[in-house]
PDB file of C-alpha atoms and ligand atoms in Angstrom:
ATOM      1  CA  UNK A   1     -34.752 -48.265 -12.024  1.00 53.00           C
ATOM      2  CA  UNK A   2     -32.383 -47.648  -9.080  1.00 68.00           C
ATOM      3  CA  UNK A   3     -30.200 -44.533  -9.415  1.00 95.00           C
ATOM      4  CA  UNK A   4     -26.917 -44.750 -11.501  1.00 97.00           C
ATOM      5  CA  UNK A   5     -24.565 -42.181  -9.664  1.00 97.00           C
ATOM      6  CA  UNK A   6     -25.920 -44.065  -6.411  1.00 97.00           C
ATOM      7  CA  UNK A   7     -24.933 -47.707  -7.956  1.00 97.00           C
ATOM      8  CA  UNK A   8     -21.935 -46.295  -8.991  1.00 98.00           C
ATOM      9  CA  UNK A   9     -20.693 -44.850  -5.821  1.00 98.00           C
ATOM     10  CA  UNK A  10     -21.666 -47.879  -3.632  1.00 98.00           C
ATOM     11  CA  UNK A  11     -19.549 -49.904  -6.434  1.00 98.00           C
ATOM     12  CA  UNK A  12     -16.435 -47.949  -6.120  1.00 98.00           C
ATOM     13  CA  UNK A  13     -16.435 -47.719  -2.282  1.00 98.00           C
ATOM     14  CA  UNK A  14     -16.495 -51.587  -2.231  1.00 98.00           C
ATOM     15  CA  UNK A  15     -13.451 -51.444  -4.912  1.00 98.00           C
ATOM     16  CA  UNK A  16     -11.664 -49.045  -2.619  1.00 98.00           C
ATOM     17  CA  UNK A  17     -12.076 -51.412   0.266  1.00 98.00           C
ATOM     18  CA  UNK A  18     -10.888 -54.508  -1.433  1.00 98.00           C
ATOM     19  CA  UNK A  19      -7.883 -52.070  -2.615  1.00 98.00           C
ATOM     20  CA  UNK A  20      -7.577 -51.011   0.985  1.00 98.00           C
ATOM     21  CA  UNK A  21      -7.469 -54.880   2.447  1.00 98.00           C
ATOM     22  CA  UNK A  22      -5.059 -55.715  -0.571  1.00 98.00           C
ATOM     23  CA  UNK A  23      -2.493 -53.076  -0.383  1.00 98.00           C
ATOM     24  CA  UNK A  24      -2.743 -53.781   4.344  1.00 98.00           C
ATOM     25  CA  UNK A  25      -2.150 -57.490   3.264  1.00 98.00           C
ATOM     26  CA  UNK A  26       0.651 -56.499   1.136  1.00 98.00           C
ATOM     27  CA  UNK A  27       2.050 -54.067   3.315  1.00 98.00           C
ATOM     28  CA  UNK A  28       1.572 -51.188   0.703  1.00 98.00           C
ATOM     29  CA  UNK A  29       0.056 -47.782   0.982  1.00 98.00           C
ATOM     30  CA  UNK A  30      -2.646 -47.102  -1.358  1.00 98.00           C
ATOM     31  CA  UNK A  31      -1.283 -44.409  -2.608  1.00 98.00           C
ATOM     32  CA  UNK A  32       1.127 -46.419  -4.665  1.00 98.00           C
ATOM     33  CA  UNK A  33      -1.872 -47.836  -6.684  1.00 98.00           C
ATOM     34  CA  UNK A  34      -3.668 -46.171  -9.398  1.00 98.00           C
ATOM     35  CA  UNK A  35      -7.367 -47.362 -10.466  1.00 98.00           C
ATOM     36  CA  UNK A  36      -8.135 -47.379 -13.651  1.00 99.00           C
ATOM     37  CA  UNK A  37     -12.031 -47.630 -14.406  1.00 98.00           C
ATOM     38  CA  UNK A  38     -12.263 -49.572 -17.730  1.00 98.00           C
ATOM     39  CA  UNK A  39     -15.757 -47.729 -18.921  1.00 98.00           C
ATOM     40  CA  UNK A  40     -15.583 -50.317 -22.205  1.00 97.00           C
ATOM     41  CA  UNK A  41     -19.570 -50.826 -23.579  1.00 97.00           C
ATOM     42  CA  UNK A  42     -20.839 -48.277 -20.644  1.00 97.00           C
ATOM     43  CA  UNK A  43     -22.080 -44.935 -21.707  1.00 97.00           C
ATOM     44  CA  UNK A  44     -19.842 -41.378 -21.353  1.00 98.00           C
ATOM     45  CA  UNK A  45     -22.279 -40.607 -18.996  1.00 98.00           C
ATOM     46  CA  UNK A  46     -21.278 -43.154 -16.447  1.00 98.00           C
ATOM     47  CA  UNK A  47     -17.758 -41.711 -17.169  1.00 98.00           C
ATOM     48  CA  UNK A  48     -18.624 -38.259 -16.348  1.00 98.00           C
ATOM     49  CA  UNK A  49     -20.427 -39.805 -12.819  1.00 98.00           C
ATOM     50  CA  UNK A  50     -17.375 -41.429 -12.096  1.00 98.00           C
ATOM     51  CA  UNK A  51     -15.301 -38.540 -12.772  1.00 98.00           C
ATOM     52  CA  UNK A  52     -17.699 -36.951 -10.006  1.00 98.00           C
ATOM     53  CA  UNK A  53     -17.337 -39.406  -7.491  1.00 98.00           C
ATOM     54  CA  UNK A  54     -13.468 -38.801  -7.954  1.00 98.00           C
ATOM     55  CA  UNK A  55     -12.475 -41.431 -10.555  1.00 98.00           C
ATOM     56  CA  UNK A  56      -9.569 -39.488 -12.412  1.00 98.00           C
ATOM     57  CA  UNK A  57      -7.993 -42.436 -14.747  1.00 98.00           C
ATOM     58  CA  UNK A  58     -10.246 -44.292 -17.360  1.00 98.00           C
ATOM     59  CA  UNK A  59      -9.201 -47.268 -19.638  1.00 98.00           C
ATOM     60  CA  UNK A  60     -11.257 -48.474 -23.101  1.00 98.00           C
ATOM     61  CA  UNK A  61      -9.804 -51.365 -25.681  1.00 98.00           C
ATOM     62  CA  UNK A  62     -11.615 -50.028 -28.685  1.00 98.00           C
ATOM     63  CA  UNK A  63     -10.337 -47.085 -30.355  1.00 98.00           C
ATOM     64  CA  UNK A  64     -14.073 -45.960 -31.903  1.00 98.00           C
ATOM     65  CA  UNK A  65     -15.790 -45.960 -28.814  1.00 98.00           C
ATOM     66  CA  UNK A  66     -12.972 -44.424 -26.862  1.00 98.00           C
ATOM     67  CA  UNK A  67     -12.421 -41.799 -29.037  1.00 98.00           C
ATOM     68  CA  UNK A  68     -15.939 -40.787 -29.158  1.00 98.00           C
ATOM     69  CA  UNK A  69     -15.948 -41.233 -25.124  1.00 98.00           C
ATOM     70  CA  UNK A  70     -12.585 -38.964 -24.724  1.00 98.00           C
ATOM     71  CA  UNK A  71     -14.459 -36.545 -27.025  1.00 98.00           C
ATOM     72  CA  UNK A  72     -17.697 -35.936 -25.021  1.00 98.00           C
ATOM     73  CA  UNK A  73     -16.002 -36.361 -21.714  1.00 97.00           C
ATOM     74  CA  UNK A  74     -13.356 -33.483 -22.590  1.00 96.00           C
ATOM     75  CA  UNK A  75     -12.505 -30.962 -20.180  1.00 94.00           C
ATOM     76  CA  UNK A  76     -13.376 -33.480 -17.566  1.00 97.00           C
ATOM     77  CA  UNK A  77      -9.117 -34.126 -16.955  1.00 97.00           C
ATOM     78  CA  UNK A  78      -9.055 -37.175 -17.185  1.00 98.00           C
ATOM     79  CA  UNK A  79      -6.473 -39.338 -18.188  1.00 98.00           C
ATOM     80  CA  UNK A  80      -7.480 -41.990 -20.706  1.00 98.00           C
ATOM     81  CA  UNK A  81      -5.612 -45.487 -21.074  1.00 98.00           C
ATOM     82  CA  UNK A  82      -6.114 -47.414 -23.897  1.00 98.00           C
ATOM     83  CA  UNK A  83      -5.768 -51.077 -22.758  1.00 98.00           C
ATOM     84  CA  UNK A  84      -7.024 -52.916 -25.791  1.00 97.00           C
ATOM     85  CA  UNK A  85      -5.205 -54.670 -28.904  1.00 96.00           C
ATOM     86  CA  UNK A  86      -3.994 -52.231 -31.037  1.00 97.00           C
ATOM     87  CA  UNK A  87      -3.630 -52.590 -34.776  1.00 96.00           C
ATOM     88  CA  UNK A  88      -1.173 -49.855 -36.638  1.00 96.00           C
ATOM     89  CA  UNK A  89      -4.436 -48.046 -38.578  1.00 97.00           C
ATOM     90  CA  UNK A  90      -6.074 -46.840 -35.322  1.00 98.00           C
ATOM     91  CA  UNK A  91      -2.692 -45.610 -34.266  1.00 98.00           C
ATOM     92  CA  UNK A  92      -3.215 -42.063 -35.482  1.00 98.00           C
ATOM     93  CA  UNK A  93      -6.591 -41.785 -33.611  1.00 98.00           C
ATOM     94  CA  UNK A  94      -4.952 -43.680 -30.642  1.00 98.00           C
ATOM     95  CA  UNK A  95      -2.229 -40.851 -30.182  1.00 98.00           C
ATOM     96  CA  UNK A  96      -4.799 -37.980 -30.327  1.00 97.00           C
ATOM     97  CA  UNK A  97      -6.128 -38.929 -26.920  1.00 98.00           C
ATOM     98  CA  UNK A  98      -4.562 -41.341 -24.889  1.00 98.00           C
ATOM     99  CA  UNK A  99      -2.255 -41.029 -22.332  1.00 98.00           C
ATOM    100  CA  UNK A 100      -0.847 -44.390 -21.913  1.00 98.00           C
ATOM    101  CA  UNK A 101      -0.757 -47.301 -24.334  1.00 98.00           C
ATOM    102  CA  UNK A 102      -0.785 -50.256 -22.078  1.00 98.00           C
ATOM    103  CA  UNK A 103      -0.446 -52.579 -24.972  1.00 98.00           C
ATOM    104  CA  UNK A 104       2.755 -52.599 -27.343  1.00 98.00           C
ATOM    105  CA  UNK A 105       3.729 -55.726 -27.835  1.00 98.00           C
ATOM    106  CA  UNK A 106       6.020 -54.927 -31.220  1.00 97.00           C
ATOM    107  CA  UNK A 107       8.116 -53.405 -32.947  1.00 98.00           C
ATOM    108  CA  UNK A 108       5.822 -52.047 -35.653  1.00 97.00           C
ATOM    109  CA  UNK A 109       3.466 -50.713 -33.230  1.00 98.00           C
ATOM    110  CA  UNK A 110       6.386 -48.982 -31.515  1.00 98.00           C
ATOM    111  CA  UNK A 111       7.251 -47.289 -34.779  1.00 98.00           C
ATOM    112  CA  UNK A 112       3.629 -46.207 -35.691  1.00 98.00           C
ATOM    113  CA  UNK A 113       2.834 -45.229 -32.412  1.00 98.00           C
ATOM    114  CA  UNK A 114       5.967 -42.895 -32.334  1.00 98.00           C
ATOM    115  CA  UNK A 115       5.771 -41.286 -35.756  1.00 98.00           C
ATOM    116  CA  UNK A 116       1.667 -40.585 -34.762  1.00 98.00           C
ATOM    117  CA  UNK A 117       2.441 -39.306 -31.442  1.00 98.00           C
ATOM    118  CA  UNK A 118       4.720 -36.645 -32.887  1.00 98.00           C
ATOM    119  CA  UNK A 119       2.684 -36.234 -35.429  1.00 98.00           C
ATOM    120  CA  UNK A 120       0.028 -34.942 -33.261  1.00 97.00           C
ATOM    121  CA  UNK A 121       2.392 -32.722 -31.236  1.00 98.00           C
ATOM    122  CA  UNK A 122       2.166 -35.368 -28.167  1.00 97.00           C
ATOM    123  CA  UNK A 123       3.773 -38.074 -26.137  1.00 98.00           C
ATOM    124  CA  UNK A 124       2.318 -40.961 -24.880  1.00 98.00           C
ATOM    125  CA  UNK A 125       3.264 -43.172 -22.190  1.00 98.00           C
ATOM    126  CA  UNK A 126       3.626 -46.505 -23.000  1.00 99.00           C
ATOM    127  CA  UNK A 127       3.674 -50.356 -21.418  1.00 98.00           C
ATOM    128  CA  UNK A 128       5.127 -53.274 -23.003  1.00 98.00           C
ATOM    129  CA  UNK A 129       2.001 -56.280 -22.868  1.00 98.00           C
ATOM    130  CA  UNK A 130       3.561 -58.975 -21.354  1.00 98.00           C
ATOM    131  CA  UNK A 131       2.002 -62.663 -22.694  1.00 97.00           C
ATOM    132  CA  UNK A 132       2.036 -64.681 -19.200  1.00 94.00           C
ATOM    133  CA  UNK A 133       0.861 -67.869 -20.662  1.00 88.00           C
ATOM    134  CA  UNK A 134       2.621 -70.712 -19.639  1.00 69.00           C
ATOM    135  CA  UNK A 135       2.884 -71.839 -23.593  1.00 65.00           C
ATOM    136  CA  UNK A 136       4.932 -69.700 -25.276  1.00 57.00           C
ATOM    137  CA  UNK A 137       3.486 -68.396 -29.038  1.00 52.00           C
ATOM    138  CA  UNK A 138      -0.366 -67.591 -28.309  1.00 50.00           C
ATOM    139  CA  UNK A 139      -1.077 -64.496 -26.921  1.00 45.00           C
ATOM    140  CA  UNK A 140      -3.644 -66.231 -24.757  1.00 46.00           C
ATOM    141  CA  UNK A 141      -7.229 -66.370 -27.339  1.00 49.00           C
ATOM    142  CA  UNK A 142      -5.638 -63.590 -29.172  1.00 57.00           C
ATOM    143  CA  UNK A 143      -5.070 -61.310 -26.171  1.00 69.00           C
ATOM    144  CA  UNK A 144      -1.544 -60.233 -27.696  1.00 86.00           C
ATOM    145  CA  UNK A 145       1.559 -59.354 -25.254  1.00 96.00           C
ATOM    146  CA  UNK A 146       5.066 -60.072 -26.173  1.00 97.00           C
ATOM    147  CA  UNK A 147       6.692 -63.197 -24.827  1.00 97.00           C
ATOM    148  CA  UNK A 148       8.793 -62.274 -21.596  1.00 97.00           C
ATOM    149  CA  UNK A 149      12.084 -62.983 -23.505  1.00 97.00           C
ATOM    150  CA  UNK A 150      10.907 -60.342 -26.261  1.00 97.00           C
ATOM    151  CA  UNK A 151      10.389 -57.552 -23.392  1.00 98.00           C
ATOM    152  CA  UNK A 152      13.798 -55.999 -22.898  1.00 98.00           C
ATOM    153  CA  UNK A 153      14.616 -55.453 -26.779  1.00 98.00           C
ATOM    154  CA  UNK A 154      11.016 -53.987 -27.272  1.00 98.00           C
ATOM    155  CA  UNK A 155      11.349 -51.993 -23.950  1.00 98.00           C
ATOM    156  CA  UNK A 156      14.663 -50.478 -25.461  1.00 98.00           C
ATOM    157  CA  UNK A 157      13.111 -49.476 -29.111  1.00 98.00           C
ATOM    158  CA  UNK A 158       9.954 -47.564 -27.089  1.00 98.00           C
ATOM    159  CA  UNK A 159      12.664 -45.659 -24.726  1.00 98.00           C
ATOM    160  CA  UNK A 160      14.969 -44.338 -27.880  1.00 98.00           C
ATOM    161  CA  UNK A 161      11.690 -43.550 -29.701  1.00 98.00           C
ATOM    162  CA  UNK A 162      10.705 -39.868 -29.956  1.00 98.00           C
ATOM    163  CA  UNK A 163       7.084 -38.886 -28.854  1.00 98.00           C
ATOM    164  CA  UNK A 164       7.258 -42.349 -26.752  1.00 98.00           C
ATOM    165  CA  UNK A 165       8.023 -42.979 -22.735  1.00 98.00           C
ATOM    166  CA  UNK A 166       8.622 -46.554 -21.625  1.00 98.00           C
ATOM    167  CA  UNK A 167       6.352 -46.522 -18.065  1.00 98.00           C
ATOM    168  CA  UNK A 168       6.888 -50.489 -17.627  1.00 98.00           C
ATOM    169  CA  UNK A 169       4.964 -53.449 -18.277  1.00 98.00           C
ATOM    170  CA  UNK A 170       0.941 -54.964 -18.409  1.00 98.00           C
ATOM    171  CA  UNK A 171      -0.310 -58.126 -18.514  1.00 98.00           C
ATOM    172  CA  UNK A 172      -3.706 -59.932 -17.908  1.00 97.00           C
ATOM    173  CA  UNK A 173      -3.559 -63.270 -16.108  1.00 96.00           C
ATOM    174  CA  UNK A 174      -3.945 -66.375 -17.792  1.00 95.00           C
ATOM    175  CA  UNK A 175      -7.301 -68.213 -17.671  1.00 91.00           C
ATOM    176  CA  UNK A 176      -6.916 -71.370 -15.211  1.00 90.00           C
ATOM    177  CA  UNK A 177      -3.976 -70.237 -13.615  1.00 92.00           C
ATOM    178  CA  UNK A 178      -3.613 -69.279 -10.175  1.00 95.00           C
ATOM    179  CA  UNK A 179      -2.987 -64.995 -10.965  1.00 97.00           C
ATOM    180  CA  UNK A 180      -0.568 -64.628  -8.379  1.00 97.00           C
ATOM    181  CA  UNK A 181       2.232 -66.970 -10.194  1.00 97.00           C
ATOM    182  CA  UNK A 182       1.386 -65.647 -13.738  1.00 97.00           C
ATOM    183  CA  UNK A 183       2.193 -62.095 -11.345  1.00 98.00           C
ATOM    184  CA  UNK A 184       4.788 -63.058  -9.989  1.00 98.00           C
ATOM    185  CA  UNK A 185       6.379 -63.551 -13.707  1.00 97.00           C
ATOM    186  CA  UNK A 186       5.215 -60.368 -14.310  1.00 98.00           C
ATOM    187  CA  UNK A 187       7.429 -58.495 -11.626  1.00 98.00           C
ATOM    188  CA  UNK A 188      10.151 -60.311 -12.814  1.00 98.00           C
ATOM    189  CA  UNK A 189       9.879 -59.094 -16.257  1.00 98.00           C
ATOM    190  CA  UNK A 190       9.222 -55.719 -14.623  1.00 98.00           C
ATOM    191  CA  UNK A 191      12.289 -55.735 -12.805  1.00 98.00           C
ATOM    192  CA  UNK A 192      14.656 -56.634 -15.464  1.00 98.00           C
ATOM    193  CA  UNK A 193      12.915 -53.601 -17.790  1.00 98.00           C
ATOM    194  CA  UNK A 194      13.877 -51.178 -14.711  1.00 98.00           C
ATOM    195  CA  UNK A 195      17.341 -52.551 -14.465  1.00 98.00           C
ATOM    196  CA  UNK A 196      17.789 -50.698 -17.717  1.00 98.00           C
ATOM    197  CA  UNK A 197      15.149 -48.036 -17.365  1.00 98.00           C
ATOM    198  CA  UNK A 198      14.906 -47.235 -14.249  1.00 98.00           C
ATOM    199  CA  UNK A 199      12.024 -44.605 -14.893  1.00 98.00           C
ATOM    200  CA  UNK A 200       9.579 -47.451 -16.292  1.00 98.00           C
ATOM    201  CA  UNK A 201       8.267 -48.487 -12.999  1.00 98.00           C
ATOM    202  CA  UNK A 202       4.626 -49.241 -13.794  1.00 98.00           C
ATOM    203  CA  UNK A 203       3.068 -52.514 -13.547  1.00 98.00           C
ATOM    204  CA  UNK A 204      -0.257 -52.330 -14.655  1.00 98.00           C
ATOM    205  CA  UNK A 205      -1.694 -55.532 -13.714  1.00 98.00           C
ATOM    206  CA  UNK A 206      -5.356 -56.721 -11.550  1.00 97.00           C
ATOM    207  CA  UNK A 207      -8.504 -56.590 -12.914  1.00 98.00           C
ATOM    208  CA  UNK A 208     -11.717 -57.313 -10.981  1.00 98.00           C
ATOM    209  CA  UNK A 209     -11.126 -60.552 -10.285  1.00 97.00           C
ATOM    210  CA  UNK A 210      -7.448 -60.670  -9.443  1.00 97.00           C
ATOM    211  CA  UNK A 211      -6.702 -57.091  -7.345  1.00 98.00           C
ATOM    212  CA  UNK A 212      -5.176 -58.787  -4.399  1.00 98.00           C
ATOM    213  CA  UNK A 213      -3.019 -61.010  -6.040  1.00 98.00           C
ATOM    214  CA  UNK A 214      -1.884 -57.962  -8.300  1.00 98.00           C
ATOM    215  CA  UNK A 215      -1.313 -56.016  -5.342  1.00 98.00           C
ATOM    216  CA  UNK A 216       0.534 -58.382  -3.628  1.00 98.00           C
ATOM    217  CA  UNK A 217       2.802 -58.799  -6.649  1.00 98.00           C
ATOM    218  CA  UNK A 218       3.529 -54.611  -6.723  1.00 98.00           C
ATOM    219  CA  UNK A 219       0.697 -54.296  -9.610  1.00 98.00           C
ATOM    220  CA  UNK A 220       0.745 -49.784  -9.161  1.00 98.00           C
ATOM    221  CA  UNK A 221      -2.722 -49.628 -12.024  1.00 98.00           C
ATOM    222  CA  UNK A 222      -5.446 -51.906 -11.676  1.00 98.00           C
ATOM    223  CA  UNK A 223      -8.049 -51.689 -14.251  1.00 98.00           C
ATOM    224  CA  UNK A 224     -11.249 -52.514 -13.233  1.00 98.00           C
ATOM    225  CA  UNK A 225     -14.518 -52.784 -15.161  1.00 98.00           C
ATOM    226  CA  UNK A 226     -16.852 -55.269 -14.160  1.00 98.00           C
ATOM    227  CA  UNK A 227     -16.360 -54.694 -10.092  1.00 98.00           C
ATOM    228  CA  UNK A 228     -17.361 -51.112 -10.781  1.00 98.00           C
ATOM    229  CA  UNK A 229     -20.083 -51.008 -13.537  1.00 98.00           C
ATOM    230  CA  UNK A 230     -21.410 -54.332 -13.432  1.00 96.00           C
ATOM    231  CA  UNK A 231     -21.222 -57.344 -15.687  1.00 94.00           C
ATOM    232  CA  UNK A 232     -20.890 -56.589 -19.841  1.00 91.00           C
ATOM    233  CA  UNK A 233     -23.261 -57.671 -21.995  1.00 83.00           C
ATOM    234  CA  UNK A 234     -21.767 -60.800 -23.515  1.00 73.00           C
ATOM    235  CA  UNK A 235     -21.509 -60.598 -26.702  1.00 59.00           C
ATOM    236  CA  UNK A 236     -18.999 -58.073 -26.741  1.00 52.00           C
ATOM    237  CA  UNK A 237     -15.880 -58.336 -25.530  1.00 51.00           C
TER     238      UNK A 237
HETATM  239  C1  LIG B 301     -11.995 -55.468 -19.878  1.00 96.06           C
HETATM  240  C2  LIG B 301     -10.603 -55.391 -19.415  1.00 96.06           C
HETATM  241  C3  LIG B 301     -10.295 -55.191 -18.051  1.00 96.06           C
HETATM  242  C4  LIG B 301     -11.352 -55.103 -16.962  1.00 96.06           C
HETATM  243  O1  LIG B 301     -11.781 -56.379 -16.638  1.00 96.06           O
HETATM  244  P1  LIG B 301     -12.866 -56.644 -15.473  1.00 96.06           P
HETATM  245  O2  LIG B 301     -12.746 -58.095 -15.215  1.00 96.06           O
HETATM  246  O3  LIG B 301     -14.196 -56.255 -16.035  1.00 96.06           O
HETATM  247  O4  LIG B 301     -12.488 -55.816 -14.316  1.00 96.06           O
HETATM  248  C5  LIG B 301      -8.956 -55.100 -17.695  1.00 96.06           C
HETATM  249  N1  LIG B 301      -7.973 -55.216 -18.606  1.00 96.06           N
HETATM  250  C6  LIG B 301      -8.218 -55.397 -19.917  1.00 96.06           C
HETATM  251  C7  LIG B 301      -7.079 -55.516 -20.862  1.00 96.06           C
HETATM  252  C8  LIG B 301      -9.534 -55.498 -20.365  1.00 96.06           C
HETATM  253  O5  LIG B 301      -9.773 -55.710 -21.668  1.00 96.06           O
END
């Protein structure tokens, strides 16, 4: 068995340097990127090695395992970003912990997250999930976002909603498109939400497979799993 922390740090130095080619490509300075390790099905353990090796923002899409994750890994500082689909009864748990939703994509999630979020004495940063498919309706196999014509109404509701912040936008790229159009759509939508709000200037937006593309687009989070701790086991998502 080869050593974890070891694995780990050769991973993220190669993530850096794909960052570092992506952002000299795009003319950008790294330091307008933020990485967000998405620790999903890997153990707090790796967290807490990754918070070693420097690693300072995580991301999980299932509220039980994140919430047991943020619990253990406490006192570590990080800042946890919940990237997942979120349905309105893991809301309350959601807003004890995270720091940024990257997934409201409507109304009634706007209004739960709020009412938790004050509840709990906290507020959360938020993104609006973009859907980039190029057929309007489906989220994309039930990936959720609102449609880019949805954004700006939704964006307004999270900014006049107490306990809230509107950051900006997310979106995953579409299976079997080529990620730096479905991007490009992105910063559009982005750019129109900033017109209005001209705080929410967050594009969260890369994953492994796509970080130059979402760099060249003005992603500023990537979240990256697989790149960093290795391929999930299949069956879960
Ligand atoms: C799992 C996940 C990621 C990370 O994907 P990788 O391809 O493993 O880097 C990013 N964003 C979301 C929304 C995810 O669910």
């Amino acid at each position: 068995m080869g050593d974890r922390r070891e694995d780990l740090a050769a991973a993220l130095a190669e993530v850096e340097r794909r960052i570092g080619d992506a952002c000299r490509a795009a003319g950008r300075s790294r330091s307008e990127i933020t990485l967000i390790a998405v620790t999903k099905t890997y153990p707090a353990s790796d967290v807490r090695l990754l918070a070693e090796l420097g690693v300072s923002h995580v991301g999980e899409n299932r509220d039980q395992e994140a919430a047991a994750k943020a619990a253990e890994c406490a006192g570590l500082g990080l800042t946890w970003h919940f990237i997942g689909q979120l349905q309105t009864n893991k809301v309350r748990s959601v807003a004890s912990y995270a720091h940024m939703v990257h997934s409201v994509d409507r109304p009634r999630l706007v209004d739960a997250l709020g009412r938790e979020a004050v509840r709990a004495g906290r507020e959360v940063d938020c993104l609006i999930q973009v859907a980039l498919d190029a057929e309007p309706g489906e989220g994309g196999a039930g990936r959720g976002g609102a449609a880019p014509q949805e954004v700006p109404a939704l964006a307004g509701l999270v900014a006049k909603t107490e306990g809230l912040r509107l950051r900006g936008v997310m979106a995953v790229a579409p299976l079997g498109e080529d990620p730096s159009a479905a991007f490009a759509r992105l910063r559009a939508v982005a750019e129109r939400v900033r017109e209005e709000h001209p705080a929410a200037d967050v594009i969260s937006a890369g994953m492994s497979g796509d970080i130059p593309q979402a760099v060249a687009n003005g992603a500023t989070h990537l979240r990256v799993g697989t790149a960093l701790l290795g391929r999930r086991k299949p069956f879960v998502r």
